[in-house]
Amino acid sequence: MTEASKIEKANALAKEVFLANLGLAGKVFEQSQDLLKQTEAKLKETESKCKDAYSKRNEFFDSLVARGEKVQSDTLSKFEESKIQLTSKIEDGKSQVVSKFKDSKSQAIAKFEELKSESNAAVEGQMKTLREGFEKVKSKVSRSADDAVEAVAEATAS
């Protein structure tokens, strides 16, 4: 290979490298143009969505307020319902306790009366026994007094 052909080959290779770089720059430019168009389209779409959202903000806010009112109303309703149920349970419990207390009171009074009767009967029995004993003592004392009067009368008569 001659020197002229080497230079010619080097020039051809340099030209091809230059053209490849130029082709690359063209390709980058085209892709950047496509990317710019895509970005602009997405920007317009986003801008449109923002405008829609902005225009619907009052509607959205009003729907949130309505939803909040419904949640509040439901909560108050549930609270009142729970309050009524709890009050009912408390009243039922109170009634049961009062009923049991009255039953217990009645049973206690009945037991007291029973014990009182038994106690009175026992006292009456003791009183009867004491009276009988007293009558025996009285009759013995009376006989002894009669015997003593007779003995004194006989002693004075003699």
Short mmCIF file of C-alpha atoms in Angstrom, two decimals:
data_model
loop_
_atom_site.label_atom_id
_atom_site.label_comp_id
_atom_site.label_asym_id
_atom_site.label_seq_id
_atom_site.Cartn_x
_atom_site.Cartn_y
_atom_site.Cartn_z
CA MET A 1 0.00 0.00 0.00
CA THR A 2 1.28 3.29 -1.00
CA GLU A 3 1.41 6.34 1.02
CA ALA A 4 -1.19 8.10 -1.09
CA SER A 5 -3.61 5.25 -0.68
CA LYS A 6 -3.02 5.28 3.09
CA ILE A 7 -3.80 8.97 3.23
CA GLU A 8 -6.82 8.42 1.06
CA LYS A 9 -8.00 5.64 3.38
CA ALA A 10 -7.35 7.83 6.45
CA ASN A 11 -9.28 10.69 4.82
CA ALA A 12 -12.12 8.34 3.99
CA LEU A 13 -12.12 7.01 7.57
CA ALA A 14 -11.99 10.54 9.00
CA LYS A 15 -14.84 11.54 6.71
CA GLU A 16 -16.85 8.51 7.83
CA VAL A 17 -16.16 9.32 11.52
CA PHE A 18 -17.16 12.93 10.87
CA LEU A 19 -20.35 11.80 9.10
CA ALA A 20 -21.08 9.31 11.90
CA ASN A 21 -20.74 12.13 14.45
CA LEU A 22 -22.90 14.34 12.27
CA GLY A 23 -25.47 11.51 11.99
CA LEU A 24 -25.35 11.06 15.77
CA ALA A 25 -25.90 14.76 16.32
CA GLY A 26 -28.86 14.64 13.90
CA LYS A 27 -30.29 11.61 15.70
CA VAL A 28 -29.89 13.31 19.12
CA PHE A 29 -31.54 16.46 17.72
CA GLU A 30 -34.49 14.45 16.32
CA GLN A 31 -34.93 12.51 19.59
CA SER A 32 -34.70 15.70 21.62
CA GLN A 33 -37.36 17.23 19.36
CA ASP A 34 -39.59 14.18 19.92
CA LEU A 35 -38.93 14.34 23.67
CA LEU A 36 -39.72 18.06 23.66
CA LYS A 37 -43.01 17.39 21.86
CA GLN A 38 -43.89 14.62 24.33
CA THR A 39 -43.01 16.85 27.30
CA GLU A 40 -45.08 19.72 25.89
CA ALA A 41 -48.02 17.35 25.35
CA LYS A 42 -47.74 16.04 28.95
CA LEU A 43 -47.40 19.59 30.24
CA LYS A 44 -50.57 20.60 28.39
CA GLU A 45 -52.37 17.49 29.71
CA THR A 46 -51.23 18.26 33.28
CA GLU A 47 -52.19 21.89 32.87
CA SER A 48 -55.63 20.79 31.65
CA LYS A 49 -56.04 18.46 34.64
CA CYS A 50 -55.01 21.25 37.01
CA LYS A 51 -57.52 23.62 35.42
CA ASP A 52 -60.24 20.94 35.72
CA ALA A 53 -59.34 20.27 39.35
CA TYR A 54 -59.21 23.99 40.07
CA SER A 55 -62.60 24.51 38.48
CA LYS A 56 -64.03 21.55 40.41
CA ARG A 57 -62.54 22.55 43.77
CA ASN A 58 -65.78 24.10 45.06
CA GLU A 59 -67.74 21.06 43.98
CA PHE A 60 -65.17 18.79 45.64
CA PHE A 61 -65.14 20.90 48.81
CA ASP A 62 -68.94 20.88 48.97
CA SER A 63 -68.97 17.10 48.56
CA LEU A 64 -66.45 16.79 51.41
CA VAL A 65 -68.60 19.03 53.61
CA ALA A 66 -71.68 16.94 52.79
CA ARG A 67 -69.74 13.77 53.58
CA GLY A 68 -68.56 15.27 56.88
CA GLU A 69 -72.12 16.19 57.81
CA LYS A 70 -73.28 12.65 57.05
CA VAL A 71 -70.47 11.13 59.12
CA GLN A 72 -71.32 13.49 62.00
CA SER A 73 -75.03 12.67 61.76
CA ASP A 74 -74.35 8.92 61.66
CA THR A 75 -71.99 9.19 64.61
CA LEU A 76 -74.49 11.18 66.69
CA SER A 77 -77.21 8.70 65.79
CA LYS A 78 -75.05 5.76 66.84
CA PHE A 79 -74.07 7.59 70.03
CA GLU A 80 -77.72 8.26 70.92
CA GLU A 81 -78.61 4.66 70.13
CA SER A 82 -75.78 3.40 72.34
CA LYS A 83 -76.78 5.83 75.07
CA ILE A 84 -80.38 4.57 74.99
CA GLN A 85 -79.23 0.94 75.09
CA LEU A 86 -76.87 1.65 77.96
CA THR A 87 -79.53 3.55 79.89
CA SER A 88 -81.94 0.68 79.34
CA LYS A 89 -79.39 -1.84 80.58
CA ILE A 90 -78.68 0.31 83.64
CA GLU A 91 -82.40 0.62 84.39
CA ASP A 92 -82.87 -3.14 83.97
CA GLY A 93 -79.92 -3.80 86.26
CA LYS A 94 -81.26 -1.29 88.78
CA SER A 95 -84.69 -2.95 88.69
CA GLN A 96 -83.13 -6.36 89.24
CA VAL A 97 -81.03 -5.09 92.14
CA VAL A 98 -84.03 -3.36 93.74
CA SER A 99 -86.13 -6.50 93.27
CA LYS A 100 -83.43 -8.69 94.81
CA PHE A 101 -83.04 -6.21 97.67
CA LYS A 102 -86.78 -6.25 98.34
CA ASP A 103 -86.80 -10.05 98.22
CA SER A 104 -83.85 -10.18 100.61
CA LYS A 105 -85.53 -7.63 102.88
CA SER A 106 -88.75 -9.65 102.88
CA GLN A 107 -86.81 -12.83 103.65
CA ALA A 108 -84.92 -11.07 106.44
CA ILE A 109 -88.15 -9.73 107.95
CA ALA A 110 -89.76 -13.17 107.69
CA LYS A 111 -86.73 -14.78 109.36
CA PHE A 112 -86.77 -12.09 112.06
CA GLU A 113 -90.47 -12.73 112.70
CA GLU A 114 -89.80 -16.48 112.80
CA LEU A 115 -86.96 -16.02 115.27
CA LYS A 116 -89.09 -13.59 117.27
CA SER A 117 -91.90 -16.14 117.43
CA GLU A 118 -89.48 -18.87 118.43
CA SER A 119 -87.94 -16.57 121.02
CA ASN A 120 -91.38 -15.55 122.35
CA ALA A 121 -92.39 -19.21 122.51
CA ALA A 122 -89.20 -20.04 124.38
CA VAL A 123 -89.78 -17.14 126.81
CA GLU A 124 -93.40 -18.20 127.28
CA GLY A 125 -92.20 -21.75 127.98
CA GLN A 126 -89.69 -20.46 130.54
CA MET A 127 -92.37 -18.25 132.10
CA LYS A 128 -94.74 -21.22 132.35
CA THR A 129 -92.02 -23.34 133.95
CA LEU A 130 -91.20 -20.51 136.37
CA ARG A 131 -94.90 -20.05 137.23
CA GLU A 132 -95.32 -23.75 137.87
CA GLY A 133 -92.23 -23.71 140.05
CA PHE A 134 -93.47 -20.60 141.83
CA GLU A 135 -96.86 -22.25 142.44
CA LYS A 136 -95.15 -25.32 143.93
CA VAL A 137 -93.01 -23.14 146.18
CA LYS A 138 -96.05 -21.05 147.11
CA SER A 139 -98.08 -24.11 148.01
CA LYS A 140 -95.22 -25.52 150.08
CA VAL A 141 -94.73 -22.18 151.80
CA SER A 142 -98.47 -21.95 152.36
CA ARG A 143 -98.57 -25.48 153.84
CA SER A 144 -95.57 -24.70 155.97
CA ALA A 145 -97.25 -21.50 157.15
CA ASP A 146 -100.44 -23.44 157.94
CA ASP A 147 -98.39 -26.05 159.78
CA ALA A 148 -96.56 -23.30 161.65
CA VAL A 149 -99.86 -21.62 162.63
CA GLU A 150 -101.20 -24.97 163.85
CA ALA A 151 -98.01 -25.65 165.76
CA VAL A 152 -98.18 -22.22 167.37
CA ALA A 153 -101.87 -22.72 168.15
CA GLU A 154 -101.17 -26.09 169.71
CA ALA A 155 -98.27 -24.75 171.63
CA THR A 156 -100.30 -21.87 172.98
CA ALA A 157 -103.23 -24.13 173.77
CA SER A 158 -101.15 -26.46 175.72
#
